[in-house]
Amino acid sequence: MKKIVRAAQARRINPVRIACINKAETDLGVPLARLTAALQKCYDKYFLPVWGYPVKLYNTRKAKPSDWQFIYFDNADQAGALGYHDLTEKGQPISKIFVKTTLDDNQLVSVTACHELFEMVIDPIANLWAQATNRTEYAYEMCDPVEEDTFKVDGIEMSNFVHPSWFEPFKHPPGTKFDHLGRLKKPFSMTKGGYVIIRRNGRVKEEFGSPAKAKRFAKEDRRGHRSEFRKSRGLHIRLKKGQKPRTA
Ligand SMILES: [Zn+2]
């Protein structure tokens, strides 16, 4: 896997510098400077103390070779995707945020951006799994289990995210936080709008936080989703609603 070998250079610079580039013509809903500043503030204040990888977001037109990339486009280049992360040809992690696709799906660009930022930093090529039992592993995704829960930073909506404790299958002391907003009470649980990707006996599938979420998810286009791409390449996508699933 050439891409994985190249990824060895990905965290050489500390803090990782993330070039934010707006290639979308569609209005983001908030100026890029404000959005990037809110993402950085959210990251530093809430995500960094818990997950521990410092990053520096900055707005530019062209990324430097050592930069990770965070790019806003109008339309998805993967059917059904609001955003996803992958690696560039040079082996640097890249997140793509699809602005028009996100807005057409009645979702906020800032929430998709926040979701991708958190998940890209921790698991850039979506190859990490946490073992829950002998048979079951959970994908290392920070936002999926709580992906419809948001909170504001400087007036801009951000995505809730799970804590490392969420991936630890033992009994935690009372009061342990499993997600930023404190909605979850145990490892591997979800809020009603959440979902998880699990691998059981080698098979990858999704489970949902509620029947309503399962229904919304069933309408999504599953092409390009981690559970699909996992078989060929590392990629994790925040999906739009309203299309037919491709996998079970
Ligand atoms: Zn995700």
Short mmCIF file of C-alpha atoms and ligand atoms in Angstrom, two decimals:
data_model
loop_
_atom_site.label_atom_id
_atom_site.label_comp_id
_atom_site.label_asym_id
_atom_site.label_seq_id
_atom_site.Cartn_x
_atom_site.Cartn_y
_atom_site.Cartn_z
CA MET A 1 0.00 0.00 0.00
CA LYS A 2 2.00 2.93 -1.34
CA LYS A 3 -0.31 5.45 0.31
CA ILE A 4 0.19 3.97 3.77
CA VAL A 5 3.98 3.90 3.38
CA ARG A 6 3.92 7.54 2.29
CA ALA A 7 1.78 8.42 5.27
CA ALA A 8 4.81 7.79 7.46
CA GLN A 9 5.77 11.42 6.87
CA ALA A 10 2.36 12.69 7.83
CA ARG A 11 3.02 13.67 11.46
CA ARG A 12 6.63 14.79 11.08
CA ILE A 13 5.80 18.40 11.82
CA ASN A 14 4.46 19.20 15.25
CA PRO A 15 2.02 20.80 15.53
CA VAL A 16 0.66 19.48 12.27
CA ARG A 17 -0.16 22.41 10.00
CA ILE A 18 -3.49 22.17 8.23
CA ALA A 19 -3.98 24.34 5.15
CA CYS A 20 -7.62 25.42 4.84
CA ILE A 21 -8.50 26.18 1.23
CA ASN A 22 -11.87 27.31 -0.05
CA LYS A 23 -12.53 26.12 -3.61
CA ALA A 24 -16.31 26.36 -3.23
CA GLU A 25 -18.33 29.09 -4.86
CA THR A 26 -21.28 28.34 -2.62
CA ASP A 27 -21.46 30.49 0.49
CA LEU A 28 -20.14 28.54 3.49
CA GLY A 29 -22.79 30.19 5.65
CA VAL A 30 -20.05 31.94 7.63
CA PRO A 31 -16.84 33.62 6.36
CA LEU A 32 -13.90 31.21 6.04
CA ALA A 33 -11.78 33.28 8.45
CA ARG A 34 -14.45 33.00 11.15
CA LEU A 35 -15.06 29.33 10.48
CA THR A 36 -11.36 28.41 10.62
CA ALA A 37 -10.92 30.48 13.80
CA ALA A 38 -13.91 28.75 15.43
CA LEU A 39 -12.65 25.30 14.39
CA GLN A 40 -9.22 26.09 15.86
CA LYS A 41 -10.74 27.42 19.08
CA CYS A 42 -13.03 24.41 19.39
CA TYR A 43 -10.13 22.07 18.72
CA ASP A 44 -7.76 23.71 21.20
CA LYS A 45 -10.30 24.21 23.96
CA TYR A 46 -12.22 20.95 23.86
CA PHE A 47 -10.64 18.33 21.58
CA LEU A 48 -6.90 18.80 22.19
CA PRO A 49 -6.99 18.33 25.99
CA VAL A 50 -8.79 15.02 25.50
CA TRP A 51 -7.11 13.59 22.38
CA GLY A 52 -3.73 15.30 22.54
CA TYR A 53 -2.66 16.03 18.97
CA PRO A 54 -1.91 19.73 18.44
CA VAL A 55 -2.80 21.13 15.02
CA LYS A 56 -2.55 24.59 13.50
CA LEU A 57 -5.21 25.53 10.98
CA TYR A 58 -4.51 28.40 8.60
CA ASN A 59 -6.24 29.81 5.55
CA THR A 60 -4.35 29.81 2.28
CA ARG A 61 -4.77 29.31 -1.49
CA LYS A 62 -2.08 26.67 -1.88
CA ALA A 63 -0.89 24.07 0.60
CA LYS A 64 2.80 23.56 1.33
CA PRO A 65 4.10 20.00 0.70
CA SER A 66 4.29 19.31 4.45
CA ASP A 67 0.77 20.60 5.16
CA TRP A 68 -2.25 18.50 5.81
CA GLN A 69 -5.13 19.79 3.71
CA PHE A 70 -8.65 20.85 4.53
CA ILE A 71 -10.47 21.79 1.36
CA TYR A 72 -13.98 23.09 0.75
CA PHE A 73 -15.51 22.12 -2.61
CA ASP A 74 -19.00 22.78 -3.97
CA ASN A 75 -20.04 19.28 -4.94
CA ALA A 76 -19.16 15.81 -3.72
CA ASP A 77 -16.75 13.75 -5.80
CA GLN A 78 -18.06 10.67 -4.02
CA ALA A 79 -21.78 10.08 -4.35
CA GLY A 80 -23.64 10.69 -1.14
CA ALA A 81 -20.75 12.23 0.74
CA LEU A 82 -20.89 15.48 2.70
CA GLY A 83 -17.20 15.17 3.40
CA TYR A 84 -14.45 12.63 3.85
CA HIS A 85 -10.78 12.28 4.57
CA ASP A 86 -8.10 10.46 2.66
CA LEU A 87 -4.43 10.91 1.72
CA THR A 88 -2.99 13.15 -0.98
CA GLU A 89 -0.68 11.70 -3.63
CA LYS A 90 2.24 12.94 -1.50
CA GLY A 91 0.97 11.02 1.52
CA GLN A 92 -0.43 13.92 3.52
CA PRO A 93 -3.90 13.58 5.07
CA ILE A 94 -6.62 15.56 3.34
CA SER A 95 -10.20 16.34 4.30
CA LYS A 96 -12.75 17.36 1.71
CA ILE A 97 -15.86 19.26 2.75
CA PHE A 98 -18.64 19.45 0.19
CA VAL A 99 -20.42 22.71 0.76
CA LYS A 100 -23.33 22.60 -1.66
CA THR A 101 -23.95 18.92 -0.97
CA THR A 102 -24.01 19.60 2.78
CA LEU A 103 -26.37 22.59 2.48
CA ASP A 104 -28.65 20.73 0.03
CA ASP A 105 -28.96 18.07 2.73
CA ASN A 106 -30.07 20.74 5.24
CA GLN A 107 -26.90 20.38 7.27
CA LEU A 108 -24.32 22.90 8.40
CA VAL A 109 -20.93 23.20 6.74
CA SER A 110 -19.33 23.93 10.11
CA VAL A 111 -20.60 20.63 11.55
CA THR A 112 -19.33 18.61 8.59
CA ALA A 113 -16.00 20.46 8.80
CA CYS A 114 -15.67 19.86 12.54
CA HIS A 115 -16.56 16.16 12.11
CA GLU A 116 -13.91 15.69 9.42
CA LEU A 117 -11.27 17.64 11.31
CA PHE A 118 -11.58 15.56 14.47
CA GLU A 119 -11.69 12.23 12.68
CA MET A 120 -8.89 13.06 10.24
CA VAL A 121 -6.47 13.99 13.00
CA ILE A 122 -6.98 10.82 15.01
CA ASP A 123 -7.37 8.29 12.21
CA PRO A 124 -6.25 9.85 8.89
CA ILE A 125 -6.67 6.74 6.76
CA ALA A 126 -9.49 5.12 8.74
CA ASN A 127 -7.51 2.01 9.61
CA LEU A 128 -7.89 2.06 13.41
CA TRP A 129 -10.28 -0.19 15.32
CA ALA A 130 -10.97 -0.70 19.01
CA GLN A 131 -11.56 -4.23 20.23
CA ALA A 132 -14.72 -4.47 22.34
CA THR A 133 -15.03 -8.25 22.64
CA ASN A 134 -13.26 -11.24 21.12
CA ARG A 135 -15.51 -10.94 18.11
CA THR A 136 -16.32 -7.26 17.77
CA GLU A 137 -14.32 -4.18 16.91
CA TYR A 138 -15.49 -0.57 16.64
CA ALA A 139 -14.14 1.84 14.04
CA TYR A 140 -12.06 4.62 15.57
CA GLU A 141 -14.41 7.45 14.66
CA MET A 142 -14.78 10.36 17.05
CA CYS A 143 -18.04 11.87 15.78
CA ASP A 144 -20.22 9.13 14.29
CA PRO A 145 -21.75 7.91 17.61
CA VAL A 146 -22.89 11.46 18.39
CA GLU A 147 -22.91 12.98 14.91
CA GLU A 148 -26.22 14.82 15.14
CA ASP A 149 -25.42 16.49 18.46
CA THR A 150 -23.86 19.93 18.18
CA PHE A 151 -22.67 22.79 20.36
CA LYS A 152 -21.63 26.36 19.61
CA VAL A 153 -18.22 27.98 19.61
CA ASP A 154 -18.32 31.72 18.96
CA GLY A 155 -21.85 31.27 17.64
CA ILE A 156 -20.87 28.56 15.15
CA GLU A 157 -22.19 24.99 15.47
CA MET A 158 -19.59 22.29 16.08
CA SER A 159 -19.88 18.50 16.29
CA ASN A 160 -20.06 16.59 19.54
CA PHE A 161 -17.31 13.94 19.80
CA VAL A 162 -16.54 10.90 21.92
CA HIS A 163 -13.67 10.62 24.41
CA PRO A 164 -11.01 7.85 24.56
CA SER A 165 -13.01 6.26 27.41
CA TRP A 166 -15.74 5.50 24.86
CA PHE A 167 -13.37 2.92 23.30
CA GLU A 168 -12.44 1.24 26.62
CA PRO A 169 -14.58 -1.82 27.32
CA PHE A 170 -14.37 -1.92 31.09
CA LYS A 171 -16.41 -0.53 33.93
CA HIS A 172 -15.67 3.13 34.44
CA PRO A 173 -16.16 5.05 37.68
CA PRO A 174 -19.36 7.04 38.04
CA GLY A 175 -19.10 10.45 36.44
CA THR A 176 -16.76 9.32 33.63
CA LYS A 177 -17.30 11.36 30.50
CA PHE A 178 -17.69 9.39 27.30
CA ASP A 179 -18.47 12.32 25.00
CA HIS A 180 -17.91 16.04 25.08
CA LEU A 181 -21.52 16.97 25.81
CA GLY A 182 -21.83 14.26 28.47
CA ARG A 183 -24.80 12.53 26.85
CA LEU A 184 -23.42 8.98 26.91
CA LYS A 185 -23.18 6.70 29.94
CA LYS A 186 -21.01 3.82 28.73
CA PRO A 187 -18.45 2.72 26.13
CA PHE A 188 -19.65 2.02 22.58
CA SER A 189 -23.04 3.65 23.18
CA MET A 190 -24.69 6.23 20.92
CA THR A 191 -27.05 9.14 21.07
CA LYS A 192 -30.29 8.85 19.11
CA GLY A 193 -28.79 10.54 16.04
CA GLY A 194 -25.61 8.50 16.10
CA TYR A 195 -24.28 5.38 14.48
CA VAL A 196 -21.26 3.13 14.75
CA ILE A 197 -19.29 1.06 12.29
CA ILE A 198 -18.47 -2.34 13.69
CA ARG A 199 -16.48 -5.30 12.44
CA ARG A 200 -17.72 -8.62 13.68
CA ASN A 201 -16.07 -11.84 12.57
CA GLY A 202 -14.48 -9.94 9.73
CA ARG A 203 -17.73 -8.40 8.47
CA VAL A 204 -18.24 -4.65 8.57
CA LYS A 205 -21.67 -3.19 9.29
CA GLU A 206 -23.40 -0.25 10.92
CA GLU A 207 -25.51 -0.04 14.05
CA PHE A 208 -27.75 2.90 14.93
CA GLY A 209 -28.64 4.96 17.95
CA SER A 210 -32.37 4.79 17.22
CA PRO A 211 -34.87 3.32 14.71
CA ALA A 212 -35.30 6.86 13.32
CA LYS A 213 -31.57 7.11 12.66
CA ALA A 214 -31.59 3.67 11.04
CA LYS A 215 -34.37 4.88 8.76
CA ARG A 216 -32.52 8.07 7.82
CA PHE A 217 -29.36 6.08 7.28
CA ALA A 218 -31.15 3.54 5.11
CA LYS A 219 -31.94 6.32 2.69
CA GLU A 220 -28.31 7.33 2.39
CA ASP A 221 -26.05 6.40 -0.43
CA ARG A 222 -23.55 4.00 1.03
CA ARG A 223 -21.02 4.28 -1.80
CA GLY A 224 -17.79 5.66 -0.50
CA HIS A 225 -18.57 4.94 3.11
CA ARG A 226 -15.84 3.56 5.34
CA SER A 227 -17.58 0.18 5.44
CA GLU A 228 -17.39 0.05 1.65
CA PHE A 229 -13.97 1.64 1.17
CA ARG A 230 -12.45 -0.37 3.97
CA LYS A 231 -12.18 -3.25 1.54
CA SER A 232 -10.06 -1.25 -0.88
CA ARG A 233 -8.72 1.93 0.72
CA GLY A 234 -8.86 4.00 3.86
CA LEU A 235 -11.52 6.65 3.67
CA HIS A 236 -14.21 7.82 6.00
CA ILE A 237 -17.13 9.82 4.87
CA ARG A 238 -19.76 11.95 6.52
CA LEU A 239 -22.80 10.98 4.52
CA LYS A 240 -25.74 12.90 3.19
CA LYS A 241 -29.24 11.69 3.78
CA GLY A 242 -31.79 10.52 1.26
CA GLN A 243 -30.25 7.75 -0.82
CA LYS A 244 -30.35 4.00 -1.03
CA PRO A 245 -27.88 1.89 0.94
CA ARG A 246 -25.40 -0.28 -0.92
CA THR A 247 -24.41 -2.46 2.00
CA ALA A 248 -26.31 -4.40 4.62
ZN ZN B 1 -17.47 10.19 10.66
#
